[in-house]
Amino acid sequence: MTVHSIKSTRRSFLAGAGLVIGFTLAPRMFSARAMQGVQAGGDTALSPMNAFVKIGADDTVTVLSKHIEFGQGPFTGLATIVAEELDADWSQMRAVHSPADDKVYANLAFGLQGTGGSTSIANSYEQLRKAGATARAMLVAAAAEEWKVPASEITVEKGRIKHAATSKESGFGAFASKAATKTPPAEPRLKDPKDFILIGQELPKLDTVSKTNGKAVFTLDVTADNMLYATVAHPDHFGATVKSFDDLQARKVQGVVDVRQIPQGVAVYAENTFAALKGRAALEIEWDLTKAETRSSDQLTADYEKLFAEKGLAATNNGDVEKAFSGNGVQSIEAVLAFPFLAHAPMEPLDAVFVKAVDGSVDIYTGAQFPGMDKSTAAKVLGLDPEKVRVNTQITGGSFGRKAQFGSPYMQEAAAVFAATDGNRPLKHMWTREDDIRGGYYRPMYVHKMRGAVDADGKIVGWDQSIVGQSIMAKADLDETSVEGASNLPYDIPNLRVISHNTTLVVPPLWWRSVGHTHTGFAVETFVDELLEKVGKDPVEGRLALLSKEPRHIATLKKVAEMANWGSPVPEGRQRGVAVVKSFGSYVAQIVEVSVSNEGSPRVHKVWCAVDCGIAINPNVIKAQMEGGIGYGLGAVLFDAVTLGPGGKIIQSNFHDYRSLRINEMPAVEVAVIPSGEPPTGVGEPGVPPIGPAVANAWRRLTNSPVRRLPIVNVLSA
Amino acid sequence: MITFKLNGQQRTFDGDPDTPLLWVLRDFEKLTGTKYGCGIAQCGACTVHLDGMTRRSCITPIATVDGSEVVTIEGIEGKEAEAVQKAWVAIDVPQCGYCQSGQIMSAVSLLQMTPKPSDDDIDGAMAGNICRCATYQRIRQAIHDAADTMEG
Amino acid sequence: MIRNITFTSISVCLVLNAVIAASNISWAQDKVAAKAVELKPVSTFQSITDEKQRSVALFEEAGKVIQHPRCVNCHPATDRPLQNLTMHPHQPPVTRGDGGMGVPGMMCTTCHGSENVPVIGQAETIKSIPGNPNWHLAPIEMAWEGKSLGAICAQIKDHERNGGKSIDQIVEHMGQDHLVGWAWNPGEGREPAPGTQKAFGELIKAWAQTGAACPS
């Protein structure tokens, strides 16, 4: 229906250290028919200053975000960085998703385009400062030429270009198209951070308004004329495949257009979503379980525990652990901790819209966390040259890691659904919540065996930790993501051994908001708390004494203790717990206050949180991410597990049995952002790791029962 | 033929009467502000006002809407709606934003019935609306702020 | 694995600091019994010659209904209804409110319409959303959750705790009320209360006629 012809004219553009190759997009031919969906790269009528900055005749500055906006705030953060060096006014700033391009828009931490590891600000900071400064220099050059004055005499302030001596003044728009033709400076001058005007301010987020009036266009909201809607029937066992199916009843459902088998299951095509759902429900499918995972979660746990007897992969081996444990007067504590599979359950389930243009090229609208990978994957499945596939990243309803998948397995399915049609009708493929909860790519199950040794003087002298679970990176050797946070234990313990055992399951693993720290943070912070209790030390003072080489841990922990007035009397029936975890370069310490609820489960009343994430671009966004990380992590440790039942059938399927934290369970959260001149680091994930262990530590003090198995509430109810 | 009022306008629907209101709004009326999150009335992302009261559109067959009045996030108006949306923007409540239409529909209904809600009132009205980003603290604050501005 | 979870069992668990096995409670709808439980007809009880004993026996039979989760779930001891044969607290967490109709912003009608609604194409464990034109919670003074049948019986007869109903009105309520009748028509995926509303009503009527004696 739509003619989208895209031409990219590349030109050489150096921003700073040769990081950026810019390119411009020639205007596309839009169809005359209405379609709701946001094209990557933004309005093509705007003048591009470089790959990241476009300026409109109306003075608007549009930042092309190479990172997906799914709530963690890159639109606002990246636009702030550009606006700072551009000396723009905040009111003129806009942000859109960049096109998919693994070179131009590479995450400098990964080498390809992608969002993850809380790197959006960290990897873009210098790059976008340069992009902003470059655009500023080009605007100034254009104004100097037009006004016939030396560029050095021109100033820029709050979006106004001025020449004081001649009293000339202009907005950006008047010079935008001329500036776009200027040669960018090889090495634009960057501000001294002490002169920052916008960075560090709590600027209003750019995407808030459209998210309060229903106008933000998520992938699920993309619509095209004559669009088909498709759902896929999936097995309820991992590794199962379609043996046979009967679609007689499905085809009778009003609105069902077709039924096709695809590698991932059976696809139902319909004129609307409900018909696709009703048709899917009417399918009779026999699944082949020959290659399926048939062990239950309980069996898996037992199998995992057997691996403790094996040698494993040494992640860390400092000092002499065996000797430490056998020392004179040494006492030891042991604990085995079990962590379940966790689904990410973003509010917007996975979805994608495909629209074929008359030239055979395809526009894909989706929440692409790895857009380049989604693009090449879709191209392969569709049998197209990658140049003929455009990925238009949409505003996305959360991810928490779910949409960042190597090899783009979701896109493989979605593209297979589209490929099974003649492609002449646009198509929306949608997962239901059940597809999402049962779709795998979980935070893997892990089992940790902890041993700690304390000597006669009450000193922790040995730490021995074995971790069993899947390698997220599918490695045969040591996977850092399995041991991060443990192998580099921040505490001064002379004899430290961390062993990793990789397991192989059919259940596909994935990173889940804060990755390895989801379990290592819990294990380390609950176990150090128990050891400190054993030697009669205060949880805060005891940690501080063990952190002598970690000044930023110390500062964060001290700050949170000060906020909570640690040591002051705690209300009757409540206890406090503390945890401090460094993840993704950021340091987060939390203190929680917990009581036992009427239901007999932890009721978290209050969380104090201190975060050091280097230079704070937008403290309000940082606070929001801490609040969100706390709520997300708390819901998981209290309620969540995806369990394989007898025979390997997946038990949970939707929010009724995979519980989310709700407003009545949300603690009051108070966040302090520690001032810092260090380079900025991430905030999307680091709020998560400390909340679980902090709650578990408080719970242990309340009930005398340490938390050995998550989630807490399911286990209590058993 | 099912007839109902949608954001003040008469609409008809003659498809499958089992079709949930949610999909009629989204697929037929192209009003996409109302979201799908679970399909089983657990998450509240699909909340609309049906005859002036909150209703989860995902479990509301269109056949039961005949003769009723539906208001969605696109059509919501009045002092409560204005106050809520302003308060939401003022403290940047949304993160991913996907659940926020439903949150706002519930919050507006609460304020229409309880202009000065307590924290317990807010829990009561909002506990059916899941936010996986956990923007709950700001939702609570924004509802209090909206109530204050309405009073002022 | 469905387990019967109550608040008390959880707190006992905590107090005893019991060794806790790994398991999961089920939030799904009922696993419907293969065969519906029947009620013995009134005639079965004619052989009991002592009228008081007969009355008690009739009430005990009716108790199969009264103490069935389908009834107790909406006669909760707190402000939160229960769900499922496991009688777990209602999810999402809803609150009694004025007249047991929910609270502003989340009235019962937010989800419960005038009839049961099948859920199509979603969770296999949630087959329908229950509904009734008069969907609401029983008042707190009529709470049955956690009470013995004898205590419930005494409560049913107590004007202070039965909404001021006479015995005749109780007989009518039990045997005729449409919302009570929902228990035998609870929607797909839910086990109905034993027998039929008619049989239950007859038991209650016979109980009333035999002096409405209560189990001790």
GROMACS .gro file of N, CA and C in nm, chain A residues 164-209:
model
  138
  164ALA      N    1   2.691   4.052   1.914
  164ALA     CA    2   2.664   4.168   1.999
  164ALA      C    3   2.696   4.300   1.928
  165ALA      N    4   2.812   4.303   1.860
  165ALA     CA    5   2.859   4.430   1.803
  165ALA      C    6   2.761   4.486   1.699
  166THR      N    7   2.697   4.396   1.623
  166THR     CA    8   2.605   4.444   1.520
  166THR      C    9   2.460   4.427   1.562
  167SER      N   10   2.441   4.380   1.688
  167SER     CA   11   2.307   4.356   1.743
  167SER      C   12   2.226   4.259   1.658
  168LYS      N   13   2.295   4.170   1.591
  168LYS     CA   14   2.222   4.070   1.513
  168LYS      C   15   2.187   3.951   1.603
  169GLU      N   16   2.071   3.893   1.577
  169GLU     CA   17   2.026   3.781   1.659
  169GLU      C   18   1.933   3.693   1.575
  170SER      N   19   1.943   3.565   1.596
  170SER     CA   20   1.857   3.473   1.521
  170SER      C   21   1.837   3.344   1.599
  171GLY      N   22   1.731   3.275   1.564
  171GLY     CA   23   1.715   3.138   1.613
  171GLY      C   24   1.798   3.045   1.526
  172PHE      N   25   1.789   2.914   1.556
  172PHE     CA   26   1.866   2.816   1.479
  172PHE      C   27   1.806   2.792   1.340
  173GLY      N   28   1.673   2.800   1.332
  173GLY     CA   29   1.604   2.756   1.212
  173GLY      C   30   1.647   2.831   1.087
  174ALA      N   31   1.669   2.960   1.102
  174ALA     CA   32   1.703   3.043   0.986
  174ALA      C   33   1.833   2.999   0.921
  175PHE      N   34   1.921   2.938   0.999
  175PHE     CA   35   2.052   2.897   0.944
  175PHE      C   36   2.063   2.746   0.925
  176ALA      N   37   1.954   2.675   0.950
  176ALA     CA   38   1.965   2.529   0.954
  176ALA      C   39   2.011   2.469   0.822
  177SER      N   40   1.946   2.511   0.712
  177SER     CA   41   1.981   2.445   0.586
  177SER      C   42   2.121   2.486   0.541
  178LYS      N   43   2.157   2.610   0.565
  178LYS     CA   44   2.292   2.655   0.529
  178LYS      C   45   2.398   2.583   0.615
  179ALA      N   46   2.367   2.572   0.744
  179ALA     CA   47   2.462   2.508   0.835
  179ALA      C   48   2.488   2.364   0.795
  180ALA      N   49   2.382   2.300   0.742
  180ALA     CA   50   2.396   2.159   0.706
  180ALA      C   51   2.499   2.138   0.595
  181THR      N   52   2.530   2.244   0.521
  181THR     CA   53   2.628   2.232   0.413
  181THR      C   54   2.770   2.262   0.461
  182LYS      N   55   2.782   2.310   0.582
  182LYS     CA   56   2.915   2.349   0.633
  182LYS      C   57   2.998   2.227   0.668
  183THR      N   58   3.126   2.242   0.652
  183THR     CA   59   3.215   2.132   0.690
  183THR      C   60   3.223   2.127   0.842
  184PRO      N   61   3.195   2.012   0.898
  184PRO     CA   62   3.201   2.006   1.044
  184PRO      C   63   3.345   2.020   1.093
  185PRO      N   64   3.363   2.083   1.205
  185PRO     CA   65   3.499   2.097   1.259
  185PRO      C   66   3.555   1.959   1.294
  186ALA      N   67   3.681   1.942   1.272
  186ALA     CA   68   3.742   1.812   1.300
  186ALA      C   69   3.738   1.782   1.450
  187GLU      N   70   3.761   1.881   1.526
  187GLU     CA   71   3.768   1.861   1.672
  187GLU      C   72   3.690   1.974   1.742
  188PRO      N   73   3.559   1.958   1.754
  188PRO     CA   74   3.481   2.067   1.812
  188PRO      C   75   3.521   2.090   1.958
  189ARG      N   76   3.511   2.216   1.999
  189ARG     CA   77   3.549   2.246   2.137
  189ARG      C   78   3.434   2.211   2.230
  190LEU      N   79   3.464   2.137   2.333
  190LEU     CA   80   3.361   2.099   2.430
  190LEU      C   81   3.370   2.188   2.553
  191LYS      N   82   3.255   2.200   2.619
  191LYS     CA   83   3.250   2.284   2.739
  191LYS      C   84   3.328   2.222   2.853
  192ASP      N   85   3.374   2.307   2.940
  192ASP     CA   86   3.423   2.259   3.069
  192ASP      C   87   3.297   2.222   3.149
  193PRO      N   88   3.294   2.100   3.204
  193PRO     CA   89   3.173   2.059   3.278
  193PRO      C   90   3.126   2.159   3.383
  194LYS      N   91   3.215   2.240   3.433
  194LYS     CA   92   3.169   2.337   3.534
  194LYS      C   93   3.078   2.444   3.471
  195ASP      N   94   3.083   2.454   3.340
  195ASP     CA   95   2.997   2.551   3.272
  195ASP      C   96   2.865   2.492   3.223
  196PHE      N   97   2.841   2.367   3.259
  196PHE     CA   98   2.715   2.304   3.215
  196PHE      C   99   2.594   2.382   3.267
  197ILE      N  100   2.499   2.400   3.177
  197ILE     CA  101   2.376   2.470   3.212
  197ILE      C  102   2.261   2.371   3.226
  198LEU      N  103   2.250   2.280   3.131
  198LEU     CA  104   2.136   2.186   3.128
  198LEU      C  105   2.168   2.054   3.196
  199ILE      N  106   2.291   2.006   3.174
  199ILE     CA  107   2.328   1.879   3.237
  199ILE      C  108   2.327   1.899   3.389
  200GLY      N  109   2.260   1.808   3.456
  200GLY     CA  110   2.248   1.819   3.601
  200GLY      C  111   2.118   1.880   3.648
  201GLN      N  112   2.041   1.934   3.551
  201GLN     CA  113   1.910   1.990   3.587
  201GLN      C  114   1.801   1.886   3.574
  202GLU      N  115   1.695   1.904   3.647
  202GLU     CA  116   1.583   1.811   3.636
  202GLU      C  117   1.488   1.861   3.527
  203LEU      N  118   1.533   1.848   3.403
  203LEU     CA  119   1.453   1.894   3.290
  203LEU      C  120   1.335   1.801   3.269
  204PRO      N  121   1.221   1.855   3.227
  204PRO     CA  122   1.106   1.766   3.202
  204PRO      C  123   1.136   1.670   3.087
  205LYS      N  124   1.087   1.548   3.100
  205LYS     CA  125   1.115   1.447   2.998
  205LYS      C  126   1.041   1.479   2.868
  206LEU      N  127   1.104   1.445   2.757
  206LEU     CA  128   1.049   1.481   2.627
  206LEU      C  129   0.927   1.397   2.588
  207ASP      N  130   0.917   1.278   2.646
  207ASP     CA  131   0.812   1.186   2.600
  207ASP      C  132   0.695   1.178   2.697
  208THR      N  133   0.692   1.266   2.795
  208THR     CA  134   0.588   1.252   2.898
  208THR      C  135   0.449   1.288   2.846
  209VAL      N  136   0.439   1.398   2.775
  209VAL     CA  137   0.305   1.446   2.736
  209VAL      C  138   0.232   1.341   2.652
   0.00000   0.00000   0.00000
